[in-house]
């Protein structure tokens, strides 16, 4: 079974703005969309779209729970959240204007989980996670949820023999690293923050990725937005070049990428196949204005444009360039 854990669930309100967004101006809304937010939930949406069994869990506020759960269940996601009374699902504002220069995201902090809610989630994972299950922790934990609280949940998964996938940032990512997760997927900014220095060349990233692999993390993935990703596995580092597309909303691309990787690896695909699919899926998401939509048909077409290069750590030249010629079955 695959579990996705979203500790700070969100409802995204996507505002389409007429013209270019400017300060000190009345920026007029010409359209509104609602979608799922929170990151782990996006992974579940990908898995369910591929008919891969999964359970979406984490914390959800009683207020707006129905709207939140409906959005997930309408797309076939099996939900098992800890519902907290006197709490409201936070809202994320995603502003899109006509420039196509990317979204502006404004996120509320979200409610603070009570000790009782944390214990209920811990109990859920402790009782349900079996050896070999995948457990994806994606998104930033809410205020008041400490790195120690985070560690306890991750430790519980490891003790049950679960495969830990972590997509988070700051002290939570540093906490996760100490537990040798199976797969991490920070973006370039989160990765640089974690290693504590600015990385400006692929060679510099490669060195840090190799270090983390040597410390026991099976998959070290650094997402680079529309430029693709750098991926370390089994001592090798790959540079993945994403297909060029006309992006309409970059929100959720990284989360959909994680969903694609987990979907493929959990079905025993080889890494390059998984990277081709996940990168194309993420590119497809970018062409949609919502936070979580993508097209599997468009993904199959985009896969053919994904390029994967294996980098040699010593001279860091491009040793093999592979395009994903075969489309995803
Ligand atoms: O990555 C996209 C997204 O999940 C949005 O849907 C929005 O909800 C935001 O990120 C939440 O990010 P956070 O790091 O606060 O969990």
mmCIF file of C-alpha atoms and ligand atoms in Angstrom:
data_model
loop_
_atom_site.group_PDB
_atom_site.id
_atom_site.type_symbol
_atom_site.label_atom_id
_atom_site.label_comp_id
_atom_site.label_asym_id
_atom_site.label_seq_id
_atom_site.Cartn_x
_atom_site.Cartn_y
_atom_site.Cartn_z
ATOM 1 C CA UNK A 1 0.000 0.000 0.000
ATOM 2 C CA UNK A 2 1.068 3.584 -0.611
ATOM 3 C CA UNK A 3 0.184 6.239 1.975
ATOM 4 C CA UNK A 4 0.468 9.991 1.420
ATOM 5 C CA UNK A 5 0.731 12.144 4.523
ATOM 6 C CA UNK A 6 -0.245 15.814 4.257
ATOM 7 C CA UNK A 7 0.271 17.477 7.618
ATOM 8 C CA UNK A 8 -0.928 20.887 6.444
ATOM 9 C CA UNK A 9 -3.771 20.294 3.999
ATOM 10 C CA UNK A 10 -4.966 23.218 1.924
ATOM 11 C CA UNK A 11 -7.630 24.331 -0.489
ATOM 12 C CA UNK A 12 -6.176 26.293 -3.376
ATOM 13 C CA UNK A 13 -8.126 29.250 -4.667
ATOM 14 C CA UNK A 14 -6.730 30.086 -8.067
ATOM 15 C CA UNK A 15 -7.419 33.666 -9.146
ATOM 16 C CA UNK A 16 -7.033 34.548 -12.810
ATOM 17 C CA UNK A 17 -6.087 38.238 -13.048
ATOM 18 C CA UNK A 18 -6.787 40.411 -16.083
ATOM 19 C CA UNK A 19 -3.522 41.837 -17.469
ATOM 20 C CA UNK A 20 -0.256 41.963 -15.470
ATOM 21 C CA UNK A 21 -0.420 41.929 -11.665
ATOM 22 C CA UNK A 22 0.839 45.254 -10.328
ATOM 23 C CA UNK A 23 1.154 46.851 -6.901
ATOM 24 C CA UNK A 24 -0.915 49.946 -6.075
ATOM 25 C CA UNK A 25 -3.412 48.962 -8.739
ATOM 26 C CA UNK A 26 -6.833 47.320 -8.600
ATOM 27 C CA UNK A 27 -5.960 43.949 -10.130
ATOM 28 C CA UNK A 28 -9.279 42.614 -11.357
ATOM 29 C CA UNK A 29 -10.161 38.902 -11.155
ATOM 30 C CA UNK A 30 -11.553 37.415 -14.371
ATOM 31 C CA UNK A 31 -11.854 33.823 -13.180
ATOM 32 C CA UNK A 32 -11.706 31.636 -10.039
ATOM 33 C CA UNK A 33 -10.878 27.945 -9.666
ATOM 34 C CA UNK A 34 -10.725 25.793 -6.523
ATOM 35 C CA UNK A 35 -8.382 22.818 -6.270
ATOM 36 C CA UNK A 36 -6.635 20.576 -3.815
ATOM 37 C CA UNK A 37 -3.482 21.812 -2.119
ATOM 38 C CA UNK A 38 -0.941 20.582 0.383
ATOM 39 C CA UNK A 39 1.440 18.453 -1.713
ATOM 40 C CA UNK A 40 0.887 14.943 -0.329
ATOM 41 C CA UNK A 41 -2.655 15.120 -1.662
ATOM 42 C CA UNK A 42 -1.313 15.788 -5.169
ATOM 43 C CA UNK A 43 0.702 12.563 -4.972
ATOM 44 C CA UNK A 44 -2.493 10.686 -4.148
ATOM 45 C CA UNK A 45 -4.266 12.285 -7.108
ATOM 46 C CA UNK A 46 -1.564 10.984 -9.447
ATOM 47 C CA UNK A 47 -1.643 7.474 -7.946
ATOM 48 C CA UNK A 48 -5.445 7.315 -8.159
ATOM 49 C CA UNK A 49 -5.412 8.554 -11.762
ATOM 50 C CA UNK A 50 -3.135 5.573 -12.502
ATOM 51 C CA UNK A 51 -5.414 3.231 -10.515
ATOM 52 C CA UNK A 52 -2.643 2.542 -7.998
ATOM 53 C CA UNK A 53 -4.144 1.826 -4.558
ATOM 54 C CA UNK A 54 -3.265 4.525 -2.024
ATOM 55 C CA UNK A 55 -4.601 6.184 1.115
ATOM 56 C CA UNK A 56 -4.414 9.944 1.703
ATOM 57 C CA UNK A 57 -3.991 10.849 5.340
ATOM 58 C CA UNK A 58 -2.740 13.687 7.540
ATOM 59 C CA UNK A 59 -4.614 16.447 9.356
ATOM 60 C CA UNK A 60 -7.770 18.176 8.119
ATOM 61 C CA UNK A 61 -9.853 20.820 9.860
ATOM 62 C CA UNK A 62 -13.533 20.052 10.452
ATOM 63 C CA UNK A 63 -14.446 23.353 8.828
ATOM 64 C CA UNK A 64 -14.271 22.999 5.018
ATOM 65 C CA UNK A 65 -13.436 19.269 5.433
ATOM 66 C CA UNK A 66 -16.337 18.281 3.159
ATOM 67 C CA UNK A 67 -15.230 20.588 0.328
ATOM 68 C CA UNK A 68 -11.658 19.284 0.694
ATOM 69 C CA UNK A 69 -12.561 15.582 0.842
ATOM 70 C CA UNK A 70 -15.035 15.922 -2.052
ATOM 71 C CA UNK A 71 -12.297 17.282 -4.313
ATOM 72 C CA UNK A 72 -10.164 14.223 -3.515
ATOM 73 C CA UNK A 73 -12.881 11.571 -3.578
ATOM 74 C CA UNK A 74 -14.231 12.943 -6.873
ATOM 75 C CA UNK A 75 -10.853 11.931 -8.356
ATOM 76 C CA UNK A 76 -10.929 8.482 -6.767
ATOM 77 C CA UNK A 77 -8.694 9.125 -3.760
ATOM 78 C CA UNK A 78 -9.308 6.994 -0.660
ATOM 79 C CA UNK A 79 -9.179 9.409 2.299
ATOM 80 C CA UNK A 80 -8.430 8.599 5.923
ATOM 81 C CA UNK A 81 -7.553 11.946 7.532
ATOM 82 C CA UNK A 82 -7.431 12.854 11.202
ATOM 83 C CA UNK A 83 -10.244 15.403 11.527
ATOM 84 C CA UNK A 84 -9.630 18.148 14.071
ATOM 85 C CA UNK A 85 -12.603 20.011 15.578
ATOM 86 C CA UNK A 86 -12.518 23.817 15.878
ATOM 87 C CA UNK A 87 -10.073 23.927 12.979
ATOM 88 C CA UNK A 88 -10.409 25.061 9.377
ATOM 89 C CA UNK A 89 -8.686 23.813 6.229
ATOM 90 C CA UNK A 90 -6.339 26.630 5.280
ATOM 91 C CA UNK A 91 -6.550 28.421 1.955
ATOM 92 C CA UNK A 92 -3.764 29.049 -0.511
ATOM 93 C CA UNK A 93 -4.170 31.893 -2.967
ATOM 94 C CA UNK A 94 -2.608 31.200 -6.346
ATOM 95 C CA UNK A 95 -2.515 34.303 -8.556
ATOM 96 C CA UNK A 96 -2.157 33.859 -12.311
ATOM 97 C CA UNK A 97 -2.001 36.854 -14.643
ATOM 98 C CA UNK A 98 -1.783 37.095 -18.392
ATOM 99 C CA UNK A 99 2.016 37.387 -18.524
ATOM 100 C CA UNK A 100 2.574 33.620 -18.236
ATOM 101 C CA UNK A 101 5.531 34.422 -15.956
ATOM 102 C CA UNK A 102 4.444 31.919 -13.313
ATOM 103 C CA UNK A 103 2.145 31.914 -10.313
ATOM 104 C CA UNK A 104 2.227 34.058 -7.201
ATOM 105 C CA UNK A 105 1.377 31.872 -4.222
ATOM 106 C CA UNK A 106 0.169 33.190 -0.875
ATOM 107 C CA UNK A 107 -0.270 30.460 1.750
ATOM 108 C CA UNK A 108 -2.069 30.700 5.100
ATOM 109 C CA UNK A 109 -0.255 29.055 8.061
ATOM 110 C CA UNK A 110 -2.989 26.503 8.759
ATOM 111 C CA UNK A 111 -4.222 25.264 12.147
ATOM 112 C CA UNK A 112 -1.982 23.810 14.832
ATOM 113 C CA UNK A 113 -2.628 20.076 15.342
ATOM 114 C CA UNK A 114 -3.442 19.164 18.940
ATOM 115 C CA UNK A 115 -1.461 16.526 20.819
ATOM 116 C CA UNK A 116 -4.513 14.287 20.484
ATOM 117 C CA UNK A 117 -4.549 14.702 16.677
ATOM 118 C CA UNK A 118 -0.822 13.944 16.460
ATOM 119 C CA UNK A 119 -1.293 10.829 18.593
ATOM 120 C CA UNK A 120 -4.180 9.683 16.362
ATOM 121 C CA UNK A 121 -2.071 10.053 13.220
ATOM 122 C CA UNK A 122 0.851 8.283 14.873
ATOM 123 C CA UNK A 123 -1.471 5.442 15.884
ATOM 124 C CA UNK A 124 -2.881 5.198 12.333
ATOM 125 C CA UNK A 125 0.583 4.852 10.797
ATOM 126 C CA UNK A 126 1.816 2.520 13.524
ATOM 127 C CA UNK A 127 -1.151 0.175 13.089
ATOM 128 C CA UNK A 128 -1.443 0.284 9.296
ATOM 129 C CA UNK A 129 2.002 0.590 7.702
ATOM 130 C CA UNK A 130 3.393 -2.799 6.696
ATOM 131 C CA UNK A 131 6.945 -3.742 5.591
ATOM 132 C CA UNK A 132 7.513 -2.554 2.021
ATOM 133 C CA UNK A 133 4.681 -0.002 2.066
ATOM 134 C CA UNK A 134 5.491 3.438 0.647
ATOM 135 C CA UNK A 135 4.765 6.432 2.893
ATOM 136 C CA UNK A 136 5.091 9.854 1.279
ATOM 137 C CA UNK A 137 5.459 12.894 3.561
ATOM 138 C CA UNK A 138 5.042 15.903 1.278
ATOM 139 C CA UNK A 139 4.495 19.552 2.155
ATOM 140 C CA UNK A 140 5.439 21.829 5.009
ATOM 141 C CA UNK A 141 4.162 20.859 8.479
ATOM 142 C CA UNK A 142 1.922 23.436 10.198
ATOM 143 C CA UNK A 143 3.035 25.925 12.854
ATOM 144 C CA UNK A 144 3.446 24.306 16.250
ATOM 145 C CA UNK A 145 4.372 20.954 14.740
ATOM 146 C CA UNK A 146 8.008 20.508 15.773
ATOM 147 C CA UNK A 147 10.827 18.678 13.986
ATOM 148 C CA UNK A 148 10.700 16.222 16.905
ATOM 149 C CA UNK A 149 6.995 15.570 16.202
ATOM 150 C CA UNK A 150 8.002 15.043 12.567
ATOM 151 C CA UNK A 151 10.809 12.678 13.536
ATOM 152 C CA UNK A 152 8.458 10.531 15.616
ATOM 153 C CA UNK A 153 6.106 9.993 12.676
ATOM 154 C CA UNK A 154 8.956 9.181 10.302
ATOM 155 C CA UNK A 155 10.571 6.853 12.847
ATOM 156 C CA UNK A 156 7.287 4.996 13.255
ATOM 157 C CA UNK A 157 7.195 4.350 9.485
ATOM 158 C CA UNK A 158 10.821 3.176 9.446
ATOM 159 C CA UNK A 159 10.232 0.872 12.422
ATOM 160 C CA UNK A 160 7.354 -0.733 10.513
ATOM 161 C CA UNK A 161 9.613 -1.322 7.527
ATOM 162 C CA UNK A 162 7.952 1.339 5.388
ATOM 163 C CA UNK A 163 9.754 3.083 2.514
ATOM 164 C CA UNK A 164 10.019 6.741 3.488
ATOM 165 C CA UNK A 165 9.590 9.371 0.760
ATOM 166 C CA UNK A 166 10.091 12.970 1.895
ATOM 167 C CA UNK A 167 9.409 16.218 0.045
ATOM 168 C CA UNK A 168 9.756 19.031 2.543
ATOM 169 C CA UNK A 169 12.170 21.761 3.571
ATOM 170 C CA UNK A 170 14.150 23.423 6.354
ATOM 171 C CA UNK A 171 14.525 21.669 9.742
ATOM 172 C CA UNK A 172 11.999 19.004 8.711
ATOM 173 C CA UNK A 173 14.130 17.969 5.732
ATOM 174 C CA UNK A 174 17.243 17.978 7.929
ATOM 175 C CA UNK A 175 15.388 15.811 10.452
ATOM 176 C CA UNK A 176 14.324 13.417 7.720
ATOM 177 C CA UNK A 177 17.873 13.089 6.345
ATOM 178 C CA UNK A 178 19.056 11.810 9.735
ATOM 179 C CA UNK A 179 16.637 8.873 9.354
ATOM 180 C CA UNK A 180 18.008 7.870 5.906
ATOM 181 C CA UNK A 181 14.757 8.080 3.962
ATOM 182 C CA UNK A 182 14.346 5.960 0.846
ATOM 183 C CA UNK A 183 13.790 8.976 -1.422
ATOM 184 C CA UNK A 184 14.002 12.761 -0.993
ATOM 185 C CA UNK A 185 12.821 15.405 -3.478
ATOM 186 C CA UNK A 186 13.729 18.928 -2.392
ATOM 187 C CA UNK A 187 13.780 21.706 -4.952
ATOM 188 C CA UNK A 188 17.033 23.525 -5.675
ATOM 189 C CA UNK A 189 16.434 26.207 -3.008
ATOM 190 C CA UNK A 190 15.481 23.653 -0.319
ATOM 191 C CA UNK A 191 18.520 21.532 -1.262
ATOM 192 C CA UNK A 192 20.951 24.450 -1.014
ATOM 193 C CA UNK A 193 19.421 25.465 2.324
ATOM 194 C CA UNK A 194 19.900 21.895 3.563
ATOM 195 C CA UNK A 195 23.556 21.571 2.467
ATOM 196 C CA UNK A 196 24.216 25.057 3.827
ATOM 197 C CA UNK A 197 25.835 26.573 0.766
ATOM 198 C CA UNK A 198 25.018 28.052 -2.616
ATOM 199 C CA UNK A 199 25.340 25.582 -5.465
ATOM 200 C CA UNK A 200 25.644 27.091 -8.918
ATOM 201 C CA UNK A 201 26.970 24.299 -11.146
ATOM 202 C CA UNK A 202 25.772 20.774 -11.851
ATOM 203 C CA UNK A 203 29.145 19.570 -10.615
ATOM 204 C CA UNK A 204 28.554 21.187 -7.230
ATOM 205 C CA UNK A 205 25.118 19.596 -6.980
ATOM 206 C CA UNK A 206 26.601 16.248 -8.065
ATOM 207 C CA UNK A 207 29.079 16.245 -5.186
ATOM 208 C CA UNK A 208 26.390 16.884 -2.593
ATOM 209 C CA UNK A 209 24.052 14.302 -4.134
ATOM 210 C CA UNK A 210 26.837 11.693 -4.067
ATOM 211 C CA UNK A 211 27.443 12.448 -0.393
ATOM 212 C CA UNK A 212 23.786 11.837 0.477
ATOM 213 C CA UNK A 213 23.720 8.585 -1.497
ATOM 214 C CA UNK A 214 26.844 7.469 0.361
ATOM 215 C CA UNK A 215 24.983 8.171 3.614
ATOM 216 C CA UNK A 216 22.308 5.665 2.598
ATOM 217 C CA UNK A 217 19.552 7.587 0.838
ATOM 218 C CA UNK A 218 18.532 5.435 -2.127
ATOM 219 C CA UNK A 219 17.109 8.204 -4.347
ATOM 220 C CA UNK A 220 18.267 11.821 -4.073
ATOM 221 C CA UNK A 221 16.209 13.981 -6.433
ATOM 222 C CA UNK A 222 16.649 17.746 -6.756
ATOM 223 C CA UNK A 223 13.904 19.345 -8.825
ATOM 224 C CA UNK A 224 14.949 22.334 -10.968
ATOM 225 C CA UNK A 225 11.542 23.562 -12.133
ATOM 226 C CA UNK A 226 11.098 23.774 -15.889
ATOM 227 C CA UNK A 227 14.793 22.846 -16.310
ATOM 228 C CA UNK A 228 14.152 19.297 -15.089
ATOM 229 C CA UNK A 229 16.007 17.615 -12.240
ATOM 230 C CA UNK A 230 19.222 16.062 -10.969
ATOM 231 C CA UNK A 231 18.834 12.517 -9.691
ATOM 232 C CA UNK A 232 21.215 10.341 -7.704
ATOM 233 C CA UNK A 233 20.752 6.564 -7.354
ATOM 234 C CA UNK A 234 23.125 3.640 -6.897
ATOM 235 C CA UNK A 235 26.157 5.921 -6.930
ATOM 236 C CA UNK A 236 25.245 7.470 -10.283
ATOM 237 C CA UNK A 237 23.935 10.981 -10.966
ATOM 238 C CA UNK A 238 21.594 11.740 -13.840
ATOM 239 C CA UNK A 239 20.613 15.087 -15.302
ATOM 240 C CA UNK A 240 17.059 15.112 -16.608
ATOM 241 C CA UNK A 241 16.064 17.762 -19.149
ATOM 242 C CA UNK A 242 12.349 18.499 -19.192
ATOM 243 C CA UNK A 243 10.394 18.989 -22.420
ATOM 244 C CA UNK A 244 9.696 22.584 -23.388
ATOM 245 C CA UNK A 245 6.038 23.473 -22.977
ATOM 246 C CA UNK A 246 3.904 26.607 -22.721
ATOM 247 C CA UNK A 247 3.480 26.796 -18.947
ATOM 248 C CA UNK A 248 0.171 28.159 -17.630
ATOM 249 C CA UNK A 249 0.524 27.305 -13.921
ATOM 250 C CA UNK A 250 3.663 25.880 -12.274
ATOM 251 C CA UNK A 251 1.787 25.191 -9.013
ATOM 252 C CA UNK A 252 1.837 21.521 -8.110
ATOM 253 C CA UNK A 253 4.391 20.445 -10.721
ATOM 254 C CA UNK A 254 6.890 19.221 -8.146
ATOM 255 C CA UNK A 255 4.185 17.285 -6.293
ATOM 256 C CA UNK A 256 2.916 15.645 -9.465
ATOM 257 C CA UNK A 257 6.527 14.722 -10.262
ATOM 258 C CA UNK A 258 6.805 12.944 -6.900
ATOM 259 C CA UNK A 259 3.531 11.173 -7.646
ATOM 260 C CA UNK A 260 4.874 9.986 -10.981
ATOM 261 C CA UNK A 261 8.162 8.750 -9.527
ATOM 262 C CA UNK A 262 6.455 6.880 -6.665
ATOM 263 C CA UNK A 263 3.893 5.405 -9.067
ATOM 264 C CA UNK A 264 6.554 4.040 -11.422
ATOM 265 C CA UNK A 265 9.104 2.869 -8.846
ATOM 266 C CA UNK A 266 6.385 1.165 -6.799
ATOM 267 C CA UNK A 267 5.496 -0.734 -9.977
ATOM 268 C CA UNK A 268 9.150 -1.787 -10.368
ATOM 269 C CA UNK A 269 9.877 0.425 -13.372
ATOM 270 C CA UNK A 270 13.548 1.191 -13.937
ATOM 271 C CA UNK A 271 14.748 4.635 -12.890
ATOM 272 C CA UNK A 272 15.048 6.101 -16.375
ATOM 273 C CA UNK A 273 11.513 5.001 -17.271
ATOM 274 C CA UNK A 274 10.262 6.494 -14.012
ATOM 275 C CA UNK A 275 12.101 9.763 -14.619
ATOM 276 C CA UNK A 276 10.784 10.039 -18.172
ATOM 277 C CA UNK A 277 7.212 9.539 -17.037
ATOM 278 C CA UNK A 278 7.382 11.766 -13.952
ATOM 279 C CA UNK A 279 9.102 14.591 -15.824
ATOM 280 C CA UNK A 280 6.565 14.481 -18.656
ATOM 281 C CA UNK A 281 3.675 14.294 -16.180
ATOM 282 C CA UNK A 282 5.017 17.360 -14.361
ATOM 283 C CA UNK A 283 5.316 19.216 -17.672
ATOM 284 C CA UNK A 284 1.738 18.299 -18.503
ATOM 285 C CA UNK A 285 0.597 19.696 -15.144
ATOM 286 C CA UNK A 286 2.300 23.012 -15.968
ATOM 287 C CA UNK A 287 0.107 23.386 -19.070
ATOM 288 C CA UNK A 288 -3.030 23.277 -16.904
ATOM 289 C CA UNK A 289 -4.234 26.243 -14.833
ATOM 290 C CA UNK A 290 -5.350 24.237 -11.785
ATOM 291 C CA UNK A 291 -2.989 22.993 -9.037
ATOM 292 C CA UNK A 292 -3.319 19.292 -9.768
ATOM 293 C CA UNK A 293 -4.593 18.599 -13.302
ATOM 294 C CA UNK A 294 -2.595 16.776 -15.960
ATOM 295 C CA UNK A 295 -3.251 14.683 -19.051
ATOM 296 C CA UNK A 296 -1.897 11.130 -19.320
ATOM 297 C CA UNK A 297 -2.264 11.289 -23.108
ATOM 298 C CA UNK A 298 -0.270 14.525 -23.278
ATOM 299 C CA UNK A 299 2.273 12.937 -20.901
ATOM 300 C CA UNK A 300 2.806 10.029 -23.293
ATOM 301 C CA UNK A 301 3.621 12.549 -26.043
ATOM 302 C CA UNK A 302 5.874 14.667 -23.841
ATOM 303 C CA UNK A 303 7.838 11.623 -22.638
ATOM 304 C CA UNK A 304 9.482 11.405 -26.054
ATOM 305 C CA UNK A 305 11.068 14.846 -25.489
ATOM 306 C CA UNK A 306 12.569 14.058 -22.078
ATOM 307 C CA UNK A 307 16.365 13.693 -22.161
ATOM 308 C CA UNK A 308 18.405 11.897 -19.511
ATOM 309 C CA UNK A 309 22.173 12.238 -19.194
ATOM 310 C CA UNK A 310 24.321 10.222 -16.851
ATOM 311 C CA UNK A 311 27.068 12.352 -15.327
ATOM 312 C CA UNK A 312 30.482 10.983 -14.447
ATOM 313 C CA UNK A 313 31.397 12.307 -10.986
ATOM 314 C CA UNK A 314 35.107 12.682 -11.829
ATOM 315 C CA UNK A 315 34.996 14.700 -14.996
ATOM 316 C CA UNK A 316 31.278 15.432 -14.882
ATOM 317 C CA UNK A 317 30.976 15.207 -18.621
ATOM 318 C CA UNK A 318 27.858 13.900 -20.253
ATOM 319 C CA UNK A 319 28.548 10.218 -20.757
ATOM 320 C CA UNK A 320 25.315 9.027 -22.215
ATOM 321 C CA UNK A 321 22.380 10.871 -23.562
ATOM 322 C CA UNK A 322 19.118 8.955 -23.707
ATOM 323 C CA UNK A 323 15.785 10.132 -24.947
ATOM 324 C CA UNK A 324 12.705 8.312 -23.823
ATOM 325 C CA UNK A 325 11.836 6.997 -27.241
ATOM 326 C CA UNK A 326 9.278 4.453 -26.133
ATOM 327 C CA UNK A 327 6.000 5.928 -25.023
ATOM 328 C CA UNK A 328 4.540 4.890 -21.662
ATOM 329 C CA UNK A 329 2.376 1.784 -22.095
HETATM 330 O O1 LIG B 1 3.075 22.558 -4.330
HETATM 331 C C1 LIG B 1 1.821 23.128 -4.596
HETATM 332 C C2 LIG B 1 1.069 23.351 -3.280
HETATM 333 O O2 LIG B 1 0.702 22.154 -2.664
HETATM 334 C C3 LIG B 1 -0.135 24.213 -3.534
HETATM 335 O O3 LIG B 1 -1.211 23.431 -3.948
HETATM 336 C C4 LIG B 1 -0.332 24.933 -2.192
HETATM 337 O O4 LIG B 1 -1.291 24.273 -1.416
HETATM 338 C C5 LIG B 1 1.076 24.934 -1.579
HETATM 339 O O5 LIG B 1 1.892 24.064 -2.384
HETATM 340 C C6 LIG B 1 1.161 24.442 -0.154
HETATM 341 O O6 LIG B 1 2.555 24.456 0.160
HETATM 342 P P1 LIG B 1 3.043 24.152 1.668
HETATM 343 O O7 LIG B 1 4.534 24.053 1.546
HETATM 344 O O8 LIG B 1 2.565 25.322 2.490
HETATM 345 O O9 LIG B 1 2.414 22.848 2.092
#
